[in-house]
CSV table of C-alpha atoms and ligand atoms in Angstrom, one decimal:
chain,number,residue,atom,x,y,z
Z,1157,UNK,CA,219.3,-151.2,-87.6
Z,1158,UNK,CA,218.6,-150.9,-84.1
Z,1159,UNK,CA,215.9,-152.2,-82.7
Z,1160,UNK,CA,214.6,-151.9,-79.1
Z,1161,UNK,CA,212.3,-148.8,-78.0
Z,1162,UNK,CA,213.1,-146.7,-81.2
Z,1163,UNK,CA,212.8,-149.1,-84.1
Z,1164,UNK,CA,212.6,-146.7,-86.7
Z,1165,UNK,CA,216.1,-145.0,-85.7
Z,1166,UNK,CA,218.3,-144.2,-88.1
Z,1167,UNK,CA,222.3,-144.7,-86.7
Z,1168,UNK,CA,223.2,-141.5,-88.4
Z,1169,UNK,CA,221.3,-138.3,-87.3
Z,1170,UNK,CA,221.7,-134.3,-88.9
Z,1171,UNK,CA,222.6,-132.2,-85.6
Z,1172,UNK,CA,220.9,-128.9,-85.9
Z,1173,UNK,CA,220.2,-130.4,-90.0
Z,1174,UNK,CA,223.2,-130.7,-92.1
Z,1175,UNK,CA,224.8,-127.9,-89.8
Z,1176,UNK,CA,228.5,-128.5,-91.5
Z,1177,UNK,CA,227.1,-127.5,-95.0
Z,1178,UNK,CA,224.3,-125.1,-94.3
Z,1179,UNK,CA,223.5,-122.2,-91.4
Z,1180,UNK,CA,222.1,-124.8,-88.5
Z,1181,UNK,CA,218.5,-125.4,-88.0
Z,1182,UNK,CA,217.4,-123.3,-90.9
Z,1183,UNK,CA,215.0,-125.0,-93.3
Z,1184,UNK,CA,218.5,-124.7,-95.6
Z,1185,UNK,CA,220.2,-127.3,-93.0
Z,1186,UNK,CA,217.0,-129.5,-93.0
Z,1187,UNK,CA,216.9,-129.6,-96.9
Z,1188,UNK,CA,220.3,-130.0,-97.4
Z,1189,UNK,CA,220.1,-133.2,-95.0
Z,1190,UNK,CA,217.4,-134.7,-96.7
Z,1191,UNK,CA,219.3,-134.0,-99.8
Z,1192,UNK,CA,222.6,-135.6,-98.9
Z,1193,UNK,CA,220.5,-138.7,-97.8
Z,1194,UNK,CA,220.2,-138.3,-94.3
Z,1195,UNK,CA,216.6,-139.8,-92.5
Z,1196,UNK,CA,216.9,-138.6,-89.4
Z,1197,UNK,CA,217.6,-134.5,-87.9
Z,1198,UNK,CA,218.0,-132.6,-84.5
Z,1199,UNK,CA,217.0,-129.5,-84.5
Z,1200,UNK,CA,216.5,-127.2,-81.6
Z,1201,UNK,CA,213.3,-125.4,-80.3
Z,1202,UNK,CA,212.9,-121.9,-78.3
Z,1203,UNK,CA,209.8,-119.7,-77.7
Z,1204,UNK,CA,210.1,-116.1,-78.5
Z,1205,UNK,CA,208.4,-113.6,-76.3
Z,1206,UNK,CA,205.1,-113.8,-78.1
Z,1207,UNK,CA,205.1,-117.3,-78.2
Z,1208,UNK,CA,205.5,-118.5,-81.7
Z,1209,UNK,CA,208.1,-121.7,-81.7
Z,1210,UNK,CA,211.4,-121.5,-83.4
Z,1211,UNK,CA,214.3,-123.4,-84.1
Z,1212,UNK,CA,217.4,-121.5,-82.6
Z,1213,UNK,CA,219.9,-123.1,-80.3
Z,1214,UNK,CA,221.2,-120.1,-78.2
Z,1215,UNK,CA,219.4,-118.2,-75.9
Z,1216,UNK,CA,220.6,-115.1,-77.6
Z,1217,UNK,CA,219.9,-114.1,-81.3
Z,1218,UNK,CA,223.5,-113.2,-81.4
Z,1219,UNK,CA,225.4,-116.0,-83.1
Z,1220,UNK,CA,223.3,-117.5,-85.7
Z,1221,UNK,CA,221.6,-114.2,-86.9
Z,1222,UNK,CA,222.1,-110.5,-87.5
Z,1223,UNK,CA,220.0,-110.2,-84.7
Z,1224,UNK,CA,220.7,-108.9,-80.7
Z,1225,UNK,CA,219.3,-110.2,-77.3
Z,1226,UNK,CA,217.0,-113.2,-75.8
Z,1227,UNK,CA,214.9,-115.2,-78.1
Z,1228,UNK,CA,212.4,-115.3,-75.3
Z,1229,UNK,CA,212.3,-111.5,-74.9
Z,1230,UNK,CA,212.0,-110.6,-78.4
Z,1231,UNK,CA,208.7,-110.8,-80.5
Z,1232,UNK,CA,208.0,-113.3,-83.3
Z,1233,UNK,CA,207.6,-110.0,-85.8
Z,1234,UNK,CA,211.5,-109.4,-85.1
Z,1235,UNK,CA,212.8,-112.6,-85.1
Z,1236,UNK,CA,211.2,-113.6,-88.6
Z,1237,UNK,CA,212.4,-110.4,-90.0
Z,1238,UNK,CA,216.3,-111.7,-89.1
Z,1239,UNK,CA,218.6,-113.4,-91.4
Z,1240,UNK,CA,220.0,-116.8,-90.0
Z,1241,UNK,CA,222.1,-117.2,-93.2
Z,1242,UNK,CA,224.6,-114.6,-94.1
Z,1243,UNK,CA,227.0,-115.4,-90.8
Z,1244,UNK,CA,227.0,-119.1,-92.3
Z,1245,UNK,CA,228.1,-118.1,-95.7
Z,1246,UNK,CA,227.1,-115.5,-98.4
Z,1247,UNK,CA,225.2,-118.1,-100.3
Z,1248,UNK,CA,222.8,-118.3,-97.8
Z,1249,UNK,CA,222.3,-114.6,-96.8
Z,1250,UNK,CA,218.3,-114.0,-96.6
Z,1251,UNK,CA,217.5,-117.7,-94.7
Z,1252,UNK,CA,214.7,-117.2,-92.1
Z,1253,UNK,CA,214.7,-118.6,-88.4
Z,1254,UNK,CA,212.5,-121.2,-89.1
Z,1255,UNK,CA,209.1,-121.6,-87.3
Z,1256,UNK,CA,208.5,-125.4,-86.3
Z,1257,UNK,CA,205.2,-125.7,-88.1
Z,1258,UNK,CA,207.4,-124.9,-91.2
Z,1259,UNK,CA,210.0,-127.7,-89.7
Z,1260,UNK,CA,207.3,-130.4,-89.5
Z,1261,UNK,CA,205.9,-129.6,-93.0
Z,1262,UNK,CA,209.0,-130.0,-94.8
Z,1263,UNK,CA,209.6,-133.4,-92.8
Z,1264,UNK,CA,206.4,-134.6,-94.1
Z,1265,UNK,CA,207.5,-133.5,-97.2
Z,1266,UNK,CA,211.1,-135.2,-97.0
Z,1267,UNK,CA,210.0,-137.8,-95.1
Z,1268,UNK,CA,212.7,-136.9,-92.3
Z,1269,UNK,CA,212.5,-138.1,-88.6
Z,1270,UNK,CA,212.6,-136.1,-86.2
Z,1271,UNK,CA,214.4,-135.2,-82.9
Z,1272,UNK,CA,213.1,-132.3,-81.2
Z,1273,UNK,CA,215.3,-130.5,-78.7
Z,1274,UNK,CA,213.3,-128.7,-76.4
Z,1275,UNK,CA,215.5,-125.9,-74.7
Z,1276,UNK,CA,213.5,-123.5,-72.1
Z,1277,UNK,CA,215.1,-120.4,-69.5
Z,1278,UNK,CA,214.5,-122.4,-66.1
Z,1279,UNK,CA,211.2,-120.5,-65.2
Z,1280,UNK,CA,209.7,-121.2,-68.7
Z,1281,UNK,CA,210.3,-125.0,-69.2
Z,1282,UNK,CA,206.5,-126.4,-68.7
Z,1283,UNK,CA,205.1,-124.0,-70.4
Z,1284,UNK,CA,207.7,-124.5,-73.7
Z,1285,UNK,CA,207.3,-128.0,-73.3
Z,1286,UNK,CA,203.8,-127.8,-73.4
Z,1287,UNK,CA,203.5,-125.6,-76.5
Z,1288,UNK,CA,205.9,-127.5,-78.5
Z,1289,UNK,CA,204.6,-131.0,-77.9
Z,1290,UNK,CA,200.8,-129.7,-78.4
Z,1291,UNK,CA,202.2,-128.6,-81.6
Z,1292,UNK,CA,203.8,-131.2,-82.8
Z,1293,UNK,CA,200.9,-133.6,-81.9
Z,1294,UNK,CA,198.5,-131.4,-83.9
Z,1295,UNK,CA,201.0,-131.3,-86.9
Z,1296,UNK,CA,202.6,-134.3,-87.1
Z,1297,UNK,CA,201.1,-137.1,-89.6
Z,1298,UNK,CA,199.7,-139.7,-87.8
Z,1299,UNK,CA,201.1,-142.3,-89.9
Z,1300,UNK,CA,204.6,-141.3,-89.4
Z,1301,UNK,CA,205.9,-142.4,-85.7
Z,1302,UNK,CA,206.3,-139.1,-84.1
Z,1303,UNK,CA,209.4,-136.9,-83.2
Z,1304,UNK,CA,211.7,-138.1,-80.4
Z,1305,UNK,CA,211.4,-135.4,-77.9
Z,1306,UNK,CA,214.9,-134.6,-75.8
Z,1307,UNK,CA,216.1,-132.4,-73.4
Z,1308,UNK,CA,218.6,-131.5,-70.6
Z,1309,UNK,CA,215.5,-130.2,-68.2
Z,1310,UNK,CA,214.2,-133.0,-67.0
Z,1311,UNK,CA,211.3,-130.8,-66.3
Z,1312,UNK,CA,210.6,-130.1,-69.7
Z,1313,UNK,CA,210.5,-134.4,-70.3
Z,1314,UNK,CA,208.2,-134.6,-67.5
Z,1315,UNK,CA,205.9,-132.1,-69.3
Z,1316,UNK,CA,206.1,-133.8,-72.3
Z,1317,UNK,CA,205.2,-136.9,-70.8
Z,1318,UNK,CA,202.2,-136.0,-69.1
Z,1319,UNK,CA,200.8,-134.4,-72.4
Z,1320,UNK,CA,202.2,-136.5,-75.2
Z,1321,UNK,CA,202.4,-139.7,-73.3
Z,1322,UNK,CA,203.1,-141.9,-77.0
Z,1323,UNK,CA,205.7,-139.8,-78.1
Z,1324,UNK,CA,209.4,-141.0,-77.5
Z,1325,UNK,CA,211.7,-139.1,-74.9
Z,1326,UNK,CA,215.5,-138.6,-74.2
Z,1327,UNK,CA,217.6,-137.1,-71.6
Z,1328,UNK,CA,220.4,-135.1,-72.9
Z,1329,UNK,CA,223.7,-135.1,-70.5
Z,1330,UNK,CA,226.9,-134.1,-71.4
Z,1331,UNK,CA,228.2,-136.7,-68.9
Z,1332,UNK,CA,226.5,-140.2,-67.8
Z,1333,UNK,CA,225.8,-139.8,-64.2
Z,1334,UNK,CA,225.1,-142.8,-61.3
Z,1335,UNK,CA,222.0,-145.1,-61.5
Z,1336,UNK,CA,220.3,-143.3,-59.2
Z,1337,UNK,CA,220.5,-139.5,-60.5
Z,1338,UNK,CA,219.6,-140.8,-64.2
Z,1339,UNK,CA,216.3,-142.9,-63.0
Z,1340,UNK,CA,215.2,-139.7,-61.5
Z,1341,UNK,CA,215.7,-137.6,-64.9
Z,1342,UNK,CA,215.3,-140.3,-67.8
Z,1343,UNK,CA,212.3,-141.6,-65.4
Z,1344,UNK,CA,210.2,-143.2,-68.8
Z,1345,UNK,CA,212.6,-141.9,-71.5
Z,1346,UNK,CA,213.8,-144.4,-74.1
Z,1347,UNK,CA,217.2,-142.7,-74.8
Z,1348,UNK,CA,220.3,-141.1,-73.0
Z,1349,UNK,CA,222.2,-138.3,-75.5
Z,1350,UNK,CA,225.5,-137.7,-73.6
Z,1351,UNK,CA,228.4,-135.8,-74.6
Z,1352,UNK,CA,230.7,-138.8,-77.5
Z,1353,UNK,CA,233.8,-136.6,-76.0
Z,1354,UNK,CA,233.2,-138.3,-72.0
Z,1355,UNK,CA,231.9,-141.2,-73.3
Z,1356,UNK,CA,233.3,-144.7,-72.2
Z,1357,UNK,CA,232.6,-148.0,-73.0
Z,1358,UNK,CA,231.6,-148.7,-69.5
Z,1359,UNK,CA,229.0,-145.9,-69.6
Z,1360,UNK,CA,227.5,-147.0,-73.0
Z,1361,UNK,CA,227.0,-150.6,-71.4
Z,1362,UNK,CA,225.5,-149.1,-68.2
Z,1363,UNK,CA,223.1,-146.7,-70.0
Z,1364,UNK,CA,222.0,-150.3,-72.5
Z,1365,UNK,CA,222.0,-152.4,-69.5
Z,1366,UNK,CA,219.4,-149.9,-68.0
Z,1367,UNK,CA,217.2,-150.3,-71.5
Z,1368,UNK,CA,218.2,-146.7,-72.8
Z,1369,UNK,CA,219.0,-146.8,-76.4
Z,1370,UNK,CA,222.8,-144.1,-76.3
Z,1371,UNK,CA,222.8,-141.5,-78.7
Z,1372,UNK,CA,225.7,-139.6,-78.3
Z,1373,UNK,CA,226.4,-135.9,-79.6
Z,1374,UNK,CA,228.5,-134.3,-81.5
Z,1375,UNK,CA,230.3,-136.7,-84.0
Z,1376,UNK,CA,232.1,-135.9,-86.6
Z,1377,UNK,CA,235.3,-138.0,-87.0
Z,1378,UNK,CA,234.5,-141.4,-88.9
Z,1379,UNK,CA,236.9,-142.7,-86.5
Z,1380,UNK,CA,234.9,-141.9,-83.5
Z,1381,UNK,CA,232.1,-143.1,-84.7
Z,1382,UNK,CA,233.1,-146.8,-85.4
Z,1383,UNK,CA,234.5,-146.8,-81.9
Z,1384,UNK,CA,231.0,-145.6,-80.5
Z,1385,UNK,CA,229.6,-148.0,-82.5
Z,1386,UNK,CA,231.9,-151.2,-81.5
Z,1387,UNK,CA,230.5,-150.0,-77.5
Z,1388,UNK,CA,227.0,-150.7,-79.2
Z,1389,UNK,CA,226.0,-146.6,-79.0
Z,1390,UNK,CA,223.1,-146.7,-81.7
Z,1391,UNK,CA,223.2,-143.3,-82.9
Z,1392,UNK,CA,225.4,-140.5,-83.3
Z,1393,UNK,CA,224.7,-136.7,-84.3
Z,1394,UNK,CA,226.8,-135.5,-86.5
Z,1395,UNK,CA,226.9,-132.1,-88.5
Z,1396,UNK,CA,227.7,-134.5,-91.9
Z,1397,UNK,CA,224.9,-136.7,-92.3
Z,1398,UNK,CA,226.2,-138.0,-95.8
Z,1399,UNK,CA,226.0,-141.7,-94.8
Z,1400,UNK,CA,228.9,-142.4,-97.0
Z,1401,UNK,CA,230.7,-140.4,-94.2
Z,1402,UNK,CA,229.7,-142.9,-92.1
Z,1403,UNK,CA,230.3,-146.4,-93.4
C,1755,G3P,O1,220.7,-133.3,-78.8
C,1755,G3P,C1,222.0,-133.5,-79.0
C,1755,G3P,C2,222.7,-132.1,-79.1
C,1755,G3P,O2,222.0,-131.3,-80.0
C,1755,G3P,C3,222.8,-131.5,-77.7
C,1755,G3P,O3,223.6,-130.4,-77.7
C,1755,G3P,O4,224.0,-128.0,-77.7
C,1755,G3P,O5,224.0,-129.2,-79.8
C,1755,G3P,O6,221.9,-128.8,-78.6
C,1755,G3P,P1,223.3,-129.0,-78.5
C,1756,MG,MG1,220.5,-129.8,-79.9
Protein backbone atom coordinates (compact mmCIF):
# COMPACT_ATOMS: atom_id res chain seq x y z
CA UNK A 1 0.00 0.00 0.00
CA UNK A 2 1.24 3.36 -0.74
CA UNK A 3 2.13 5.41 1.74
CA UNK A 4 3.30 9.11 1.50
CA UNK A 5 0.55 12.09 1.41
CA UNK A 6 -2.48 9.71 0.77
CA UNK A 7 -1.95 6.75 3.10
CA UNK A 8 -5.34 5.44 2.93
CA UNK A 9 -5.16 5.09 -1.07
CA UNK A 10 -6.29 2.17 -2.51
CA UNK A 11 -3.99 1.18 -5.96
CA UNK A 12 -7.09 0.33 -7.65
CA UNK A 13 -9.81 3.11 -8.10
CA UNK A 14 -13.71 2.86 -9.85
CA UNK A 15 -13.58 5.71 -12.64
CA UNK A 16 -16.96 7.27 -12.81
CA UNK A 17 -17.86 3.85 -10.23
CA UNK A 18 -17.76 0.50 -11.86
CA UNK A 19 -18.39 2.47 -15.22
CA UNK A 20 -17.63 -0.93 -17.48
CA UNK A 21 -20.61 -2.84 -15.70
CA UNK A 22 -23.08 -0.16 -14.86
CA UNK A 23 -24.30 3.52 -16.51
CA UNK A 24 -21.16 5.82 -14.98
CA UNK A 25 -21.56 7.76 -11.98
CA UNK A 26 -25.02 6.54 -11.17
CA UNK A 27 -25.58 5.32 -7.59
CA UNK A 28 -25.80 1.84 -9.92
CA UNK A 29 -21.86 2.33 -10.83
CA UNK A 30 -21.07 3.25 -7.15
CA UNK A 31 -22.94 0.08 -5.80
CA UNK A 32 -21.81 -2.07 -8.18
CA UNK A 33 -18.07 -1.02 -7.23
CA UNK A 34 -18.55 -1.53 -3.73
CA UNK A 35 -19.97 -4.82 -4.65
CA UNK A 36 -17.27 -6.11 -6.80
CA UNK A 37 -14.80 -5.12 -3.90
CA UNK A 38 -13.54 -2.01 -5.04
CA UNK A 39 -12.50 0.78 -1.87
CA UNK A 40 -11.95 3.52 -3.66
CA UNK A 41 -14.30 5.55 -6.75
CA UNK A 42 -14.07 8.76 -9.09
CA UNK A 43 -16.92 10.15 -9.80
CA UNK A 44 -17.58 13.51 -11.49
CA UNK A 45 -19.39 16.63 -10.18
CA UNK A 46 -21.38 19.47 -12.19
CA UNK A 47 -23.89 22.17 -10.90
CA UNK A 48 -27.07 22.49 -12.72
CA UNK A 49 -28.65 25.88 -13.24
CA UNK A 50 -30.37 26.03 -9.90
CA UNK A 51 -27.48 24.86 -8.11
CA UNK A 52 -28.11 21.44 -6.74
CA UNK A 53 -24.72 19.19 -7.29
CA UNK A 54 -24.67 16.17 -9.54
CA UNK A 55 -22.55 13.59 -10.75
CA UNK A 56 -22.44 13.91 -14.71
CA UNK A 57 -19.27 14.10 -16.62
CA UNK A 58 -20.32 16.03 -19.85
CA UNK A 59 -21.22 19.33 -20.02
CA UNK A 60 -24.23 18.28 -22.04
CA UNK A 61 -27.05 15.93 -20.76
CA UNK A 62 -26.80 14.28 -24.13
CA UNK A 63 -24.76 11.12 -23.74
CA UNK A 64 -25.38 9.65 -20.42
CA UNK A 65 -29.21 10.52 -20.33
CA UNK A 66 -32.36 10.83 -22.37
CA UNK A 67 -31.91 14.27 -21.75
CA UNK A 68 -30.80 17.56 -24.19
CA UNK A 69 -28.51 20.60 -23.42
CA UNK A 70 -26.06 22.13 -20.58
CA UNK A 71 -26.16 20.71 -17.20
CA UNK A 72 -25.47 24.16 -15.94
CA UNK A 73 -28.44 25.70 -17.86
CA UNK A 74 -30.98 23.22 -16.96
CA UNK A 75 -32.86 23.15 -13.54
CA UNK A 76 -32.37 20.49 -10.87
CA UNK A 77 -36.41 19.62 -11.35
CA UNK A 78 -35.41 18.39 -15.04
CA UNK A 79 -32.38 16.83 -14.51
CA UNK A 80 -33.76 14.48 -11.62
CA UNK A 81 -36.70 13.65 -13.74
CA UNK A 82 -33.94 12.04 -16.52
CA UNK A 83 -32.95 8.57 -16.82
CA UNK A 84 -29.08 7.99 -16.78
CA UNK A 85 -29.62 4.22 -17.22
CA UNK A 86 -31.49 2.95 -20.30
CA UNK A 87 -28.43 4.29 -22.88
CA UNK A 88 -26.21 1.95 -20.57
CA UNK A 89 -28.28 -1.12 -20.87
CA UNK A 90 -32.04 -2.00 -20.49
CA UNK A 91 -31.45 -3.39 -17.10
CA UNK A 92 -30.83 -0.23 -15.81
CA UNK A 93 -33.45 1.98 -17.53
CA UNK A 94 -35.07 4.27 -14.68
CA UNK A 95 -31.43 5.12 -12.81
CA UNK A 96 -31.43 8.78 -11.62
CA UNK A 97 -28.48 11.34 -12.07
CA UNK A 98 -27.32 11.07 -8.80
CA UNK A 99 -27.23 14.19 -6.41
CA UNK A 100 -23.80 14.15 -4.42
CA UNK A 101 -25.44 14.26 -1.02
CA UNK A 102 -26.93 10.83 -2.21
CA UNK A 103 -23.08 9.90 -3.39
CA UNK A 104 -21.68 10.61 0.06
CA UNK A 105 -24.42 8.79 1.95
CA UNK A 106 -23.97 5.60 0.18
CA UNK A 107 -20.08 5.91 0.69
CA UNK A 108 -20.74 6.08 4.35
CA UNK A 109 -22.80 3.39 3.87
CA UNK A 110 -20.19 1.16 1.71
CA UNK A 111 -17.43 2.54 3.27
CA UNK A 112 -16.00 3.75 -0.18
CA UNK A 113 -13.32 6.47 -0.63
CA UNK A 114 -13.73 9.06 -2.47
CA UNK A 115 -12.34 11.07 -5.36
CA UNK A 116 -14.21 13.98 -6.34
CA UNK A 117 -13.88 15.48 -9.75
CA UNK A 118 -14.86 18.81 -9.77
CA UNK A 119 -15.63 19.99 -13.45
CA UNK A 120 -16.93 23.87 -13.83
CA UNK A 121 -17.63 26.06 -17.45
CA UNK A 122 -14.57 28.54 -17.04
CA UNK A 123 -16.72 31.43 -15.54
CA UNK A 124 -18.29 29.18 -12.99
CA UNK A 125 -15.20 27.32 -11.39
CA UNK A 126 -15.06 29.17 -7.78
CA UNK A 127 -18.29 29.22 -7.33
CA UNK A 128 -18.60 25.08 -8.16
CA UNK A 129 -15.72 24.55 -6.18
CA UNK A 130 -17.00 26.30 -3.46
CA UNK A 131 -20.42 24.57 -3.26
CA UNK A 132 -19.10 21.23 -3.66
CA UNK A 133 -16.33 21.24 -1.12
CA UNK A 134 -18.86 23.13 1.55
CA UNK A 135 -20.82 20.12 0.88
CA UNK A 136 -18.78 17.65 1.22
CA UNK A 137 -17.33 19.09 4.46
CA UNK A 138 -20.75 19.28 5.93
CA UNK A 139 -21.60 15.66 4.81
CA UNK A 140 -18.71 13.79 5.05
CA UNK A 141 -18.11 11.64 8.40
CA UNK A 142 -15.56 13.07 10.28
CA UNK A 143 -14.03 9.85 11.08
CA UNK A 144 -13.47 8.78 7.62
CA UNK A 145 -10.37 10.82 5.95
CA UNK A 146 -12.20 12.96 3.46
CA UNK A 147 -12.62 12.80 -0.37
CA UNK A 148 -9.57 13.58 -2.57
CA UNK A 149 -10.64 16.56 -4.47
CA UNK A 150 -9.20 16.79 -8.39
CA UNK A 151 -9.46 18.80 -11.15
CA UNK A 152 -8.05 20.09 -14.52
CA UNK A 153 -8.97 23.99 -13.34
CA UNK A 154 -6.45 24.84 -11.31
CA UNK A 155 -8.76 27.41 -10.28
CA UNK A 156 -11.22 25.25 -8.96
CA UNK A 157 -8.05 23.48 -6.64
CA UNK A 158 -7.29 26.88 -5.49
CA UNK A 159 -10.87 27.32 -4.31
CA UNK A 160 -10.84 24.22 -2.70
CA UNK A 161 -7.91 24.98 -0.88
CA UNK A 162 -8.69 28.16 0.59
CA UNK A 163 -12.05 26.61 1.93
CA UNK A 164 -11.24 23.03 2.66
CA UNK A 165 -7.68 23.54 3.50
CA UNK A 166 -7.43 19.45 5.22
CA UNK A 167 -8.86 17.90 2.42
CA UNK A 168 -6.45 16.26 -0.15
CA UNK A 169 -6.07 17.78 -3.82
CA UNK A 170 -4.98 16.65 -7.39
CA UNK A 171 -4.28 18.15 -10.61
CA UNK A 172 -5.66 16.23 -13.47
CA UNK A 173 -3.48 16.59 -16.85
CA UNK A 174 -3.78 14.54 -19.75
CA UNK A 175 0.03 15.19 -20.27
CA UNK A 176 2.88 15.82 -17.50
CA UNK A 177 4.04 19.27 -18.22
CA UNK A 178 7.74 21.06 -17.12
CA UNK A 179 8.53 21.77 -13.46
CA UNK A 180 7.65 25.06 -13.62
CA UNK A 181 3.96 25.07 -15.27
CA UNK A 182 3.00 22.09 -12.70
CA UNK A 183 4.23 24.05 -9.47
CA UNK A 184 2.00 26.77 -10.62
CA UNK A 185 -1.21 24.43 -10.97
CA UNK A 186 -0.51 21.45 -8.38
CA UNK A 187 0.78 24.52 -6.08
CA UNK A 188 -0.17 22.26 -2.47
CA UNK A 189 -1.84 19.29 -4.24
CA UNK A 190 -0.68 15.74 -3.15
CA UNK A 191 -1.33 14.02 -6.52
CA UNK A 192 -0.83 14.47 -10.36
CA UNK A 193 -3.78 12.27 -12.56
CA UNK A 194 -2.31 12.33 -16.09
CA UNK A 195 -3.45 10.72 -19.02
CA UNK A 196 -1.77 6.31 -18.52
CA UNK A 197 -1.82 6.67 -22.62
CA UNK A 198 1.36 9.70 -22.58
CA UNK A 199 2.64 8.39 -19.59
CA UNK A 200 6.52 7.57 -19.36
CA UNK A 201 8.57 6.26 -16.92
CA UNK A 202 10.55 9.40 -16.95
CA UNK A 203 7.40 11.41 -16.17
CA UNK A 204 6.21 9.14 -13.34
CA UNK A 205 9.78 9.58 -11.66
CA UNK A 206 9.66 13.37 -12.19
CA UNK A 207 6.05 13.87 -10.87
CA UNK A 208 7.40 11.26 -7.39
CA UNK A 209 10.62 13.07 -7.31
CA UNK A 210 8.43 16.35 -6.87
CA UNK A 211 6.46 14.50 -3.79
CA UNK A 212 3.16 14.03 -6.02
CA UNK A 213 1.72 10.59 -5.49
CA UNK A 214 0.76 9.64 -9.88
CA UNK A 215 -2.54 8.45 -10.47
CA UNK A 216 -3.01 7.87 -13.89
CA UNK A 217 -6.44 7.58 -15.82
CA UNK A 218 -8.04 5.44 -17.66
CA UNK A 219 -6.71 1.82 -17.20
CA UNK A 220 -8.08 -1.02 -18.24
CA UNK A 221 -5.61 -3.48 -19.66
CA UNK A 222 -3.96 -5.68 -16.69
CA UNK A 223 -0.99 -5.30 -18.84
CA UNK A 224 -0.76 -1.65 -18.53
CA UNK A 225 -1.27 -1.53 -15.30
CA UNK A 226 1.75 -3.71 -14.04
CA UNK A 227 3.85 -1.57 -16.31
CA UNK A 228 2.50 1.67 -14.52
CA UNK A 229 3.07 0.04 -11.50
CA UNK A 230 6.83 -1.26 -12.20
CA UNK A 231 7.40 3.06 -12.91
CA UNK A 232 6.06 3.19 -9.18
CA UNK A 233 2.45 5.07 -10.39
CA UNK A 234 0.36 4.29 -7.16
CA UNK A 235 -2.94 4.33 -8.52
CA UNK A 236 -4.81 3.72 -11.54
CA UNK A 237 -8.60 4.33 -12.55
CA UNK A 238 -10.01 1.85 -14.13
CA UNK A 239 -13.74 1.20 -15.29
CA UNK A 240 -13.17 -2.70 -13.62
CA UNK A 241 -12.47 -2.25 -10.20
CA UNK A 242 -12.68 -6.16 -9.54
CA UNK A 243 -9.25 -6.35 -7.86
CA UNK A 244 -8.75 -9.77 -9.19
CA UNK A 245 -8.49 -7.84 -12.49
CA UNK A 246 -5.79 -6.34 -11.07
CA UNK A 247 -3.36 -8.76 -9.45
O1 LIG B 1 -9.92 11.84 -12.71
C1 LIG B 1 -9.49 10.92 -13.65
C2 LIG B 1 -10.39 10.96 -14.84
O2 LIG B 1 -11.71 10.80 -14.42
C3 LIG B 1 -10.25 12.22 -15.62
O3 LIG B 1 -10.87 12.17 -16.84
O4 LIG B 1 -12.66 12.69 -18.38
O5 LIG B 1 -12.77 10.60 -17.07
O6 LIG B 1 -13.16 12.77 -15.97
P1 LIG B 1 -12.44 12.07 -17.07
MG1 LIG C 1 -13.37 12.08 -13.91
Amino acid sequence: MPQGPLPWLNPVIAHRGASGSAPENTLAAIRRAADLGAHWVEVDVRQTATGELVLLHDATLDRTTNGRGKVAETSYETVAALDAGAWFAPEFAGERVPTLAAFVALCTERGLFANVEIKAEAEREEAVAEAVVTLLQDLWPNAKPPPLISASQPRILRKAALVVPDFPRGLIVRDVPNEVVLAERASGCVSVHPNADLLTKAKTEFLLAGGYAVLAYTVNDPERARVLRGWGVNAIFTDYPEPERWR
